[in-house]
């Protein structure tokens, strides 16, 4: 009985040690992925142009022009990783009452090993001009969309959209979200609404920035860790049997 017990224990220990050794020598890596996805969007609509009485101004003498620009963009990846980005830039557009423009930027990437990084930075210029002595009110509807999502540690994403009038204090609307680790964030308040500019015989600039960026880096977890754990469990089992 004693010899049989010892033999069984030795065999278990031998198997456990063999599993540990094999795990370091032959086990492939188990991938752990990190990813990011960021999107920023600005939509602007010229709702109305009215005089001091609040009536629609139908006699002309004003203009609103918009044009978007791609300031910079890049996408870099290394090893088992991919990075990409996208954008939709507003071409030169003359806005009439009821017209809308939309500009977007996005960045995304995934890494199971190595790293991925991408970013898109854009600008949107709106020129509002009134050639009359008559005071006019230009009313705009805006909508900001900012979404940032990441999965697993090693990921980060940033999305921001801004509407700003160069004349300080008139309007400064910003949605800026940054996600990291394993989370999803979006613009929650102040993401849409109306703003107005009063203008007589002059001009104003409305400026927008619609940007997205992110990064992901990941290091594979060796499967050896899991097999080594199974070997340790075998050793623990032997120890328990011997105590019993």
PDB file of C-alpha atoms in Angstrom:
ATOM      1  CA  UNK A   1       0.000   0.000   0.000  1.00  0.00           C
ATOM      2  CA  UNK A   2       2.774   2.417   0.940  1.00  0.00           C
ATOM      3  CA  UNK A   3       4.758   1.592  -2.189  1.00  0.00           C
ATOM      4  CA  UNK A   4       1.667   2.065  -4.382  1.00  0.00           C
ATOM      5  CA  UNK A   5       0.910   5.443  -2.772  1.00  0.00           C
ATOM      6  CA  UNK A   6       4.457   6.662  -3.282  1.00  0.00           C
ATOM      7  CA  UNK A   7       4.473   5.467  -6.869  1.00  0.00           C
ATOM      8  CA  UNK A   8       1.222   7.294  -7.611  1.00  0.00           C
ATOM      9  CA  UNK A   9       2.525  10.480  -5.997  1.00  0.00           C
ATOM     10  CA  UNK A  10       5.792  10.347  -7.941  1.00  0.00           C
ATOM     11  CA  UNK A  11       3.905   9.831 -11.192  1.00  0.00           C
ATOM     12  CA  UNK A  12       1.666  12.862 -10.501  1.00  0.00           C
ATOM     13  CA  UNK A  13       4.629  15.049  -9.665  1.00  0.00           C
ATOM     14  CA  UNK A  14       6.433  13.862 -12.784  1.00  0.00           C
ATOM     15  CA  UNK A  15       3.428  14.690 -14.998  1.00  0.00           C
ATOM     16  CA  UNK A  16       3.021  18.118 -13.411  1.00  0.00           C
ATOM     17  CA  UNK A  17       6.687  18.988 -13.887  1.00  0.00           C
ATOM     18  CA  UNK A  18       6.515  17.772 -17.471  1.00  0.00           C
ATOM     19  CA  UNK A  19       3.525  20.041 -18.150  1.00  0.00           C
ATOM     20  CA  UNK A  20       5.413  22.995 -16.739  1.00  0.00           C
ATOM     21  CA  UNK A  21       8.452  22.251 -18.881  1.00  0.00           C
ATOM     22  CA  UNK A  22       6.423  21.723 -22.039  1.00  0.00           C
ATOM     23  CA  UNK A  23       4.531  24.944 -21.422  1.00  0.00           C
ATOM     24  CA  UNK A  24       7.709  26.995 -21.604  1.00  0.00           C
ATOM     25  CA  UNK A  25       9.199  25.047 -24.483  1.00  0.00           C
ATOM     26  CA  UNK A  26       6.339  24.607 -26.900  1.00  0.00           C
ATOM     27  CA  UNK A  27       3.235  26.622 -25.967  1.00  0.00           C
ATOM     28  CA  UNK A  28       2.119  29.339 -28.432  1.00  0.00           C
ATOM     29  CA  UNK A  29       1.126  32.801 -27.270  1.00  0.00           C
ATOM     30  CA  UNK A  30      -2.501  33.564 -26.453  1.00  0.00           C
ATOM     31  CA  UNK A  31      -3.519  36.878 -28.001  1.00  0.00           C
ATOM     32  CA  UNK A  32      -5.063  39.687 -25.978  1.00  0.00           C
ATOM     33  CA  UNK A  33      -6.380  42.459 -28.225  1.00  0.00           C
ATOM     34  CA  UNK A  34      -6.625  46.168 -27.493  1.00  0.00           C
ATOM     35  CA  UNK A  35      -8.650  48.427 -29.772  1.00  0.00           C
ATOM     36  CA  UNK A  36      -9.931  51.981 -30.123  1.00  0.00           C
ATOM     37  CA  UNK A  37     -12.628  53.711 -32.150  1.00  0.00           C
ATOM     38  CA  UNK A  38     -13.188  57.492 -32.151  1.00  0.00           C
ATOM     39  CA  UNK A  39     -15.675  59.549 -34.174  1.00  0.00           C
ATOM     40  CA  UNK A  40     -16.298  63.304 -34.187  1.00  0.00           C
ATOM     41  CA  UNK A  41     -18.950  65.081 -36.256  1.00  0.00           C
ATOM     42  CA  UNK A  42     -20.286  68.617 -36.561  1.00  0.00           C
ATOM     43  CA  UNK A  43     -23.492  69.520 -38.371  1.00  0.00           C
ATOM     44  CA  UNK A  44     -24.411  73.174 -38.824  1.00  0.00           C
ATOM     45  CA  UNK A  45     -27.623  74.556 -40.343  1.00  0.00           C
ATOM     46  CA  UNK A  46     -28.448  78.167 -41.201  1.00  0.00           C
ATOM     47  CA  UNK A  47     -31.946  78.323 -39.695  1.00  0.00           C
ATOM     48  CA  UNK A  48     -32.897  81.939 -40.392  1.00  0.00           C
ATOM     49  CA  UNK A  49     -31.788  85.480 -41.150  1.00  0.00           C
ATOM     50  CA  UNK A  50     -34.093  88.037 -39.520  1.00  0.00           C
ATOM     51  CA  UNK A  51     -34.279  91.810 -39.028  1.00  0.00           C
ATOM     52  CA  UNK A  52     -34.809  93.701 -35.760  1.00  0.00           C
ATOM     53  CA  UNK A  53     -38.544  92.973 -35.841  1.00  0.00           C
ATOM     54  CA  UNK A  54     -37.938  89.222 -36.031  1.00  0.00           C
ATOM     55  CA  UNK A  55     -39.213  88.998 -39.610  1.00  0.00           C
ATOM     56  CA  UNK A  56     -37.297  86.972 -42.198  1.00  0.00           C
ATOM     57  CA  UNK A  57     -34.957  89.185 -44.194  1.00  0.00           C
ATOM     58  CA  UNK A  58     -35.625  88.445 -47.870  1.00  0.00           C
ATOM     59  CA  UNK A  59     -33.870  91.390 -49.495  1.00  0.00           C
ATOM     60  CA  UNK A  60     -30.345  89.986 -49.721  1.00  0.00           C
ATOM     61  CA  UNK A  61     -27.267  91.979 -48.887  1.00  0.00           C
ATOM     62  CA  UNK A  62     -25.720  89.168 -46.826  1.00  0.00           C
ATOM     63  CA  UNK A  63     -23.903  85.900 -47.442  1.00  0.00           C
ATOM     64  CA  UNK A  64     -22.704  82.874 -45.486  1.00  0.00           C
ATOM     65  CA  UNK A  65     -19.904  80.725 -46.910  1.00  0.00           C
ATOM     66  CA  UNK A  66     -18.347  77.576 -45.454  1.00  0.00           C
ATOM     67  CA  UNK A  67     -15.273  75.535 -46.271  1.00  0.00           C
ATOM     68  CA  UNK A  68     -13.535  72.661 -44.502  1.00  0.00           C
ATOM     69  CA  UNK A  69      -9.869  71.715 -44.404  1.00  0.00           C
ATOM     70  CA  UNK A  70      -7.877  68.626 -43.538  1.00  0.00           C
ATOM     71  CA  UNK A  71      -5.127  69.934 -41.270  1.00  0.00           C
ATOM     72  CA  UNK A  72      -3.262  66.642 -40.763  1.00  0.00           C
ATOM     73  CA  UNK A  73      -3.738  62.885 -40.581  1.00  0.00           C
ATOM     74  CA  UNK A  74      -1.605  59.838 -39.951  1.00  0.00           C
ATOM     75  CA  UNK A  75      -1.938  56.104 -39.361  1.00  0.00           C
ATOM     76  CA  UNK A  76       0.927  53.990 -38.044  1.00  0.00           C
ATOM     77  CA  UNK A  77       0.971  50.341 -36.999  1.00  0.00           C
ATOM     78  CA  UNK A  78       3.629  47.809 -36.044  1.00  0.00           C
ATOM     79  CA  UNK A  79       3.624  44.026 -35.777  1.00  0.00           C
ATOM     80  CA  UNK A  80       0.158  42.381 -35.426  1.00  0.00           C
ATOM     81  CA  UNK A  81      -1.772  45.663 -35.457  1.00  0.00           C
ATOM     82  CA  UNK A  82      -3.825  47.788 -37.846  1.00  0.00           C
ATOM     83  CA  UNK A  83      -4.653  51.499 -37.807  1.00  0.00           C
ATOM     84  CA  UNK A  84      -6.980  53.529 -40.021  1.00  0.00           C
ATOM     85  CA  UNK A  85      -8.761  56.850 -40.174  1.00  0.00           C
ATOM     86  CA  UNK A  86     -11.327  58.696 -42.260  1.00  0.00           C
ATOM     87  CA  UNK A  87     -12.794  62.134 -42.838  1.00  0.00           C
ATOM     88  CA  UNK A  88     -15.512  63.942 -44.747  1.00  0.00           C
ATOM     89  CA  UNK A  89     -14.532  67.549 -45.436  1.00  0.00           C
ATOM     90  CA  UNK A  90     -17.016  70.268 -46.405  1.00  0.00           C
ATOM     91  CA  UNK A  91     -16.166  71.733 -49.841  1.00  0.00           C
ATOM     92  CA  UNK A  92     -16.593  75.452 -50.432  1.00  0.00           C
ATOM     93  CA  UNK A  93     -20.341  76.003 -49.976  1.00  0.00           C
ATOM     94  CA  UNK A  94     -22.563  79.093 -50.065  1.00  0.00           C
ATOM     95  CA  UNK A  95     -25.329  78.598 -47.502  1.00  0.00           C
ATOM     96  CA  UNK A  96     -28.873  79.773 -47.951  1.00  0.00           C
ATOM     97  CA  UNK A  97     -31.517  79.645 -45.228  1.00  0.00           C
ATOM     98  CA  UNK A  98     -32.279  75.984 -44.502  1.00  0.00           C
ATOM     99  CA  UNK A  99     -28.949  74.650 -45.826  1.00  0.00           C
ATOM    100  CA  UNK A 100     -26.809  72.309 -43.721  1.00  0.00           C
ATOM    101  CA  UNK A 101     -23.185  71.228 -43.723  1.00  0.00           C
ATOM    102  CA  UNK A 102     -21.566  68.254 -41.981  1.00  0.00           C
ATOM    103  CA  UNK A 103     -17.911  67.483 -41.358  1.00  0.00           C
ATOM    104  CA  UNK A 104     -16.592  64.295 -39.745  1.00  0.00           C
ATOM    105  CA  UNK A 105     -13.362  62.698 -38.591  1.00  0.00           C
ATOM    106  CA  UNK A 106     -12.732  59.158 -37.374  1.00  0.00           C
ATOM    107  CA  UNK A 107      -9.854  57.018 -36.149  1.00  0.00           C
ATOM    108  CA  UNK A 108      -9.757  53.322 -35.297  1.00  0.00           C
ATOM    109  CA  UNK A 109      -7.282  50.525 -34.721  1.00  0.00           C
ATOM    110  CA  UNK A 110      -6.628  47.111 -33.189  1.00  0.00           C
ATOM    111  CA  UNK A 111      -3.507  45.461 -31.807  1.00  0.00           C
ATOM    112  CA  UNK A 112      -2.995  41.856 -30.721  1.00  0.00           C
ATOM    113  CA  UNK A 113       0.736  42.473 -30.552  1.00  0.00           C
ATOM    114  CA  UNK A 114       2.672  45.664 -31.177  1.00  0.00           C
ATOM    115  CA  UNK A 115       0.915  48.995 -31.460  1.00  0.00           C
ATOM    116  CA  UNK A 116      -1.433  51.061 -33.645  1.00  0.00           C
ATOM    117  CA  UNK A 117      -1.910  54.841 -33.716  1.00  0.00           C
ATOM    118  CA  UNK A 118      -3.979  57.127 -35.919  1.00  0.00           C
ATOM    119  CA  UNK A 119      -5.312  60.670 -35.883  1.00  0.00           C
ATOM    120  CA  UNK A 120      -7.301  63.115 -38.015  1.00  0.00           C
ATOM    121  CA  UNK A 121      -7.349  66.875 -37.415  1.00  0.00           C
ATOM    122  CA  UNK A 122      -9.728  69.037 -39.429  1.00  0.00           C
ATOM    123  CA  UNK A 123     -10.913  72.642 -39.462  1.00  0.00           C
ATOM    124  CA  UNK A 124     -14.149  74.241 -40.667  1.00  0.00           C
ATOM    125  CA  UNK A 125     -14.400  77.972 -41.442  1.00  0.00           C
ATOM    126  CA  UNK A 126     -17.732  79.783 -41.838  1.00  0.00           C
ATOM    127  CA  UNK A 127     -17.695  83.396 -43.017  1.00  0.00           C
ATOM    128  CA  UNK A 128     -20.793  85.472 -42.202  1.00  0.00           C
ATOM    129  CA  UNK A 129     -21.042  88.880 -43.931  1.00  0.00           C
ATOM    130  CA  UNK A 130     -23.642  91.653 -43.885  1.00  0.00           C
ATOM    131  CA  UNK A 131     -23.200  94.467 -46.393  1.00  0.00           C
ATOM    132  CA  UNK A 132     -26.122  96.511 -45.047  1.00  0.00           C
ATOM    133  CA  UNK A 133     -26.525  99.102 -42.308  1.00  0.00           C
ATOM    134  CA  UNK A 134     -29.558  97.086 -41.207  1.00  0.00           C
ATOM    135  CA  UNK A 135     -28.917  94.900 -38.175  1.00  0.00           C
ATOM    136  CA  UNK A 136     -29.529  91.247 -39.017  1.00  0.00           C
ATOM    137  CA  UNK A 137     -29.632  88.183 -36.803  1.00  0.00           C
ATOM    138  CA  UNK A 138     -28.163  84.959 -38.191  1.00  0.00           C
ATOM    139  CA  UNK A 139     -29.449  81.893 -36.343  1.00  0.00           C
ATOM    140  CA  UNK A 140     -27.716  78.521 -36.603  1.00  0.00           C
ATOM    141  CA  UNK A 141     -28.653  75.049 -35.439  1.00  0.00           C
ATOM    142  CA  UNK A 142     -25.714  72.893 -34.372  1.00  0.00           C
ATOM    143  CA  UNK A 143     -25.238  69.234 -33.579  1.00  0.00           C
ATOM    144  CA  UNK A 144     -22.042  67.766 -32.129  1.00  0.00           C
ATOM    145  CA  UNK A 145     -21.346  64.047 -32.096  1.00  0.00           C
ATOM    146  CA  UNK A 146     -18.360  62.655 -30.207  1.00  0.00           C
ATOM    147  CA  UNK A 147     -17.964  58.937 -29.544  1.00  0.00           C
ATOM    148  CA  UNK A 148     -14.893  57.233 -28.120  1.00  0.00           C
ATOM    149  CA  UNK A 149     -14.675  53.517 -27.367  1.00  0.00           C
ATOM    150  CA  UNK A 150     -11.838  51.266 -26.261  1.00  0.00           C
ATOM    151  CA  UNK A 151     -11.528  47.607 -25.367  1.00  0.00           C
ATOM    152  CA  UNK A 152      -8.957  46.103 -23.009  1.00  0.00           C
ATOM    153  CA  UNK A 153      -6.036  47.807 -21.355  1.00  0.00           C
ATOM    154  CA  UNK A 154      -3.642  49.465 -23.760  1.00  0.00           C
ATOM    155  CA  UNK A 155      -6.270  51.330 -25.759  1.00  0.00           C
ATOM    156  CA  UNK A 156      -7.094  55.032 -25.771  1.00  0.00           C
ATOM    157  CA  UNK A 157      -9.418  57.117 -27.947  1.00  0.00           C
ATOM    158  CA  UNK A 158     -10.142  60.841 -28.193  1.00  0.00           C
ATOM    159  CA  UNK A 159     -12.901  62.643 -30.081  1.00  0.00           C
ATOM    160  CA  UNK A 160     -13.671  66.342 -29.970  1.00  0.00           C
ATOM    161  CA  UNK A 161     -15.834  68.784 -31.901  1.00  0.00           C
ATOM    162  CA  UNK A 162     -15.906  72.540 -31.415  1.00  0.00           C
ATOM    163  CA  UNK A 163     -17.978  75.471 -32.654  1.00  0.00           C
ATOM    164  CA  UNK A 164     -16.446  78.844 -31.883  1.00  0.00           C
ATOM    165  CA  UNK A 165     -17.077  82.412 -33.029  1.00  0.00           C
ATOM    166  CA  UNK A 166     -13.903  84.464 -33.208  1.00  0.00           C
ATOM    167  CA  UNK A 167     -15.605  87.298 -31.372  1.00  0.00           C
ATOM    168  CA  UNK A 168     -15.044  86.180 -27.740  1.00  0.00           C
ATOM    169  CA  UNK A 169     -18.096  85.561 -25.637  1.00  0.00           C
ATOM    170  CA  UNK A 170     -20.581  85.031 -28.468  1.00  0.00           C
ATOM    171  CA  UNK A 171     -20.447  81.244 -28.648  1.00  0.00           C
ATOM    172  CA  UNK A 172     -17.999  78.548 -27.622  1.00  0.00           C
ATOM    173  CA  UNK A 173     -19.484  75.072 -27.831  1.00  0.00           C
ATOM    174  CA  UNK A 174     -17.299  72.035 -27.213  1.00  0.00           C
ATOM    175  CA  UNK A 175     -17.788  68.312 -26.929  1.00  0.00           C
ATOM    176  CA  UNK A 176     -14.617  66.492 -25.925  1.00  0.00           C
ATOM    177  CA  UNK A 177     -14.477  62.856 -24.786  1.00  0.00           C
ATOM    178  CA  UNK A 178     -11.531  60.586 -24.045  1.00  0.00           C
ATOM    179  CA  UNK A 179     -11.818  56.859 -23.360  1.00  0.00           C
ATOM    180  CA  UNK A 180      -9.172  54.447 -22.114  1.00  0.00           C
ATOM    181  CA  UNK A 181      -8.928  50.880 -20.926  1.00  0.00           C
ATOM    182  CA  UNK A 182     -12.304  49.285 -21.525  1.00  0.00           C
ATOM    183  CA  UNK A 183     -15.009  51.959 -21.819  1.00  0.00           C
ATOM    184  CA  UNK A 184     -17.300  53.828 -24.192  1.00  0.00           C
ATOM    185  CA  UNK A 185     -18.003  57.562 -23.881  1.00  0.00           C
ATOM    186  CA  UNK A 186     -20.230  59.936 -25.835  1.00  0.00           C
ATOM    187  CA  UNK A 187     -21.317  63.562 -25.758  1.00  0.00           C
ATOM    188  CA  UNK A 188     -24.006  63.688 -23.061  1.00  0.00           C
ATOM    189  CA  UNK A 189     -25.144  67.311 -22.813  1.00  0.00           C
ATOM    190  CA  UNK A 190     -24.886  70.530 -24.791  1.00  0.00           C
ATOM    191  CA  UNK A 191     -24.496  68.449 -27.921  1.00  0.00           C
ATOM    192  CA  UNK A 192     -27.142  70.278 -29.949  1.00  0.00           C
ATOM    193  CA  UNK A 193     -29.045  73.538 -29.928  1.00  0.00           C
ATOM    194  CA  UNK A 194     -29.242  77.022 -31.436  1.00  0.00           C
ATOM    195  CA  UNK A 195     -26.993  80.066 -31.385  1.00  0.00           C
ATOM    196  CA  UNK A 196     -27.332  83.483 -33.023  1.00  0.00           C
ATOM    197  CA  UNK A 197     -25.039  86.241 -34.293  1.00  0.00           C
ATOM    198  CA  UNK A 198     -26.188  89.870 -34.529  1.00  0.00           C
ATOM    199  CA  UNK A 199     -24.380  91.664 -37.320  1.00  0.00           C
ATOM    200  CA  UNK A 200     -24.666  94.988 -39.173  1.00  0.00           C
ATOM    201  CA  UNK A 201     -22.363  96.151 -41.961  1.00  0.00           C
ATOM    202  CA  UNK A 202     -19.541  93.778 -41.105  1.00  0.00           C
ATOM    203  CA  UNK A 203     -18.492  90.157 -40.843  1.00  0.00           C
ATOM    204  CA  UNK A 204     -17.907  87.370 -38.348  1.00  0.00           C
ATOM    205  CA  UNK A 205     -15.997  84.095 -38.496  1.00  0.00           C
ATOM    206  CA  UNK A 206     -17.378  80.880 -37.091  1.00  0.00           C
ATOM    207  CA  UNK A 207     -14.661  78.312 -36.640  1.00  0.00           C
ATOM    208  CA  UNK A 208     -14.966  74.608 -36.083  1.00  0.00           C
ATOM    209  CA  UNK A 209     -12.531  71.841 -35.222  1.00  0.00           C
ATOM    210  CA  UNK A 210     -13.545  68.225 -35.719  1.00  0.00           C
ATOM    211  CA  UNK A 211     -10.807  65.842 -34.575  1.00  0.00           C
ATOM    212  CA  UNK A 212     -10.372  62.170 -33.721  1.00  0.00           C
ATOM    213  CA  UNK A 213      -7.363  60.192 -32.530  1.00  0.00           C
ATOM    214  CA  UNK A 214      -6.450  57.014 -30.714  1.00  0.00           C
ATOM    215  CA  UNK A 215      -3.909  54.351 -29.979  1.00  0.00           C
ATOM    216  CA  UNK A 216      -3.679  50.712 -28.960  1.00  0.00           C
ATOM    217  CA  UNK A 217      -0.793  48.600 -27.755  1.00  0.00           C
ATOM    218  CA  UNK A 218      -0.871  44.975 -26.721  1.00  0.00           C
ATOM    219  CA  UNK A 219       1.560  42.293 -25.601  1.00  0.00           C
ATOM    220  CA  UNK A 220       0.459  38.662 -26.021  1.00  0.00           C
ATOM    221  CA  UNK A 221       0.032  36.609 -22.847  1.00  0.00           C
ATOM    222  CA  UNK A 222       2.037  33.367 -23.281  1.00  0.00           C
ATOM    223  CA  UNK A 223      -0.078  30.241 -23.142  1.00  0.00           C
ATOM    224  CA  UNK A 224       2.770  28.930 -20.999  1.00  0.00           C
ATOM    225  CA  UNK A 225       1.214  30.812 -18.102  1.00  0.00           C
ATOM    226  CA  UNK A 226      -1.944  28.701 -18.309  1.00  0.00           C
ATOM    227  CA  UNK A 227      -0.123  25.374 -18.714  1.00  0.00           C
ATOM    228  CA  UNK A 228       2.254  26.271 -15.920  1.00  0.00           C
ATOM    229  CA  UNK A 229      -0.820  26.860 -13.771  1.00  0.00           C
ATOM    230  CA  UNK A 230      -2.159  23.409 -14.594  1.00  0.00           C
ATOM    231  CA  UNK A 231       1.176  21.930 -13.585  1.00  0.00           C
ATOM    232  CA  UNK A 232       1.035  23.737 -10.262  1.00  0.00           C
ATOM    233  CA  UNK A 233      -2.482  22.418  -9.697  1.00  0.00           C
ATOM    234  CA  UNK A 234      -1.134  18.915 -10.168  1.00  0.00           C
ATOM    235  CA  UNK A 235       1.535  19.513  -7.543  1.00  0.00           C
ATOM    236  CA  UNK A 236      -1.053  20.953  -5.147  1.00  0.00           C
ATOM    237  CA  UNK A 237      -3.220  17.884  -5.652  1.00  0.00           C
ATOM    238  CA  UNK A 238      -0.298  15.614  -4.743  1.00  0.00           C
ATOM    239  CA  UNK A 239       0.387  17.622  -1.613  1.00  0.00           C
ATOM    240  CA  UNK A 240      -3.255  17.354  -0.509  1.00  0.00           C
ATOM    241  CA  UNK A 241      -3.335  13.593  -1.057  1.00  0.00           C
ATOM    242  CA  UNK A 242      -0.170  13.157   0.966  1.00  0.00           C
ATOM    243  CA  UNK A 243      -1.639  15.176   3.896  1.00  0.00           C
ATOM    244  CA  UNK A 244      -4.772  13.030   3.771  1.00  0.00           C
TER     245      UNK A 244
END
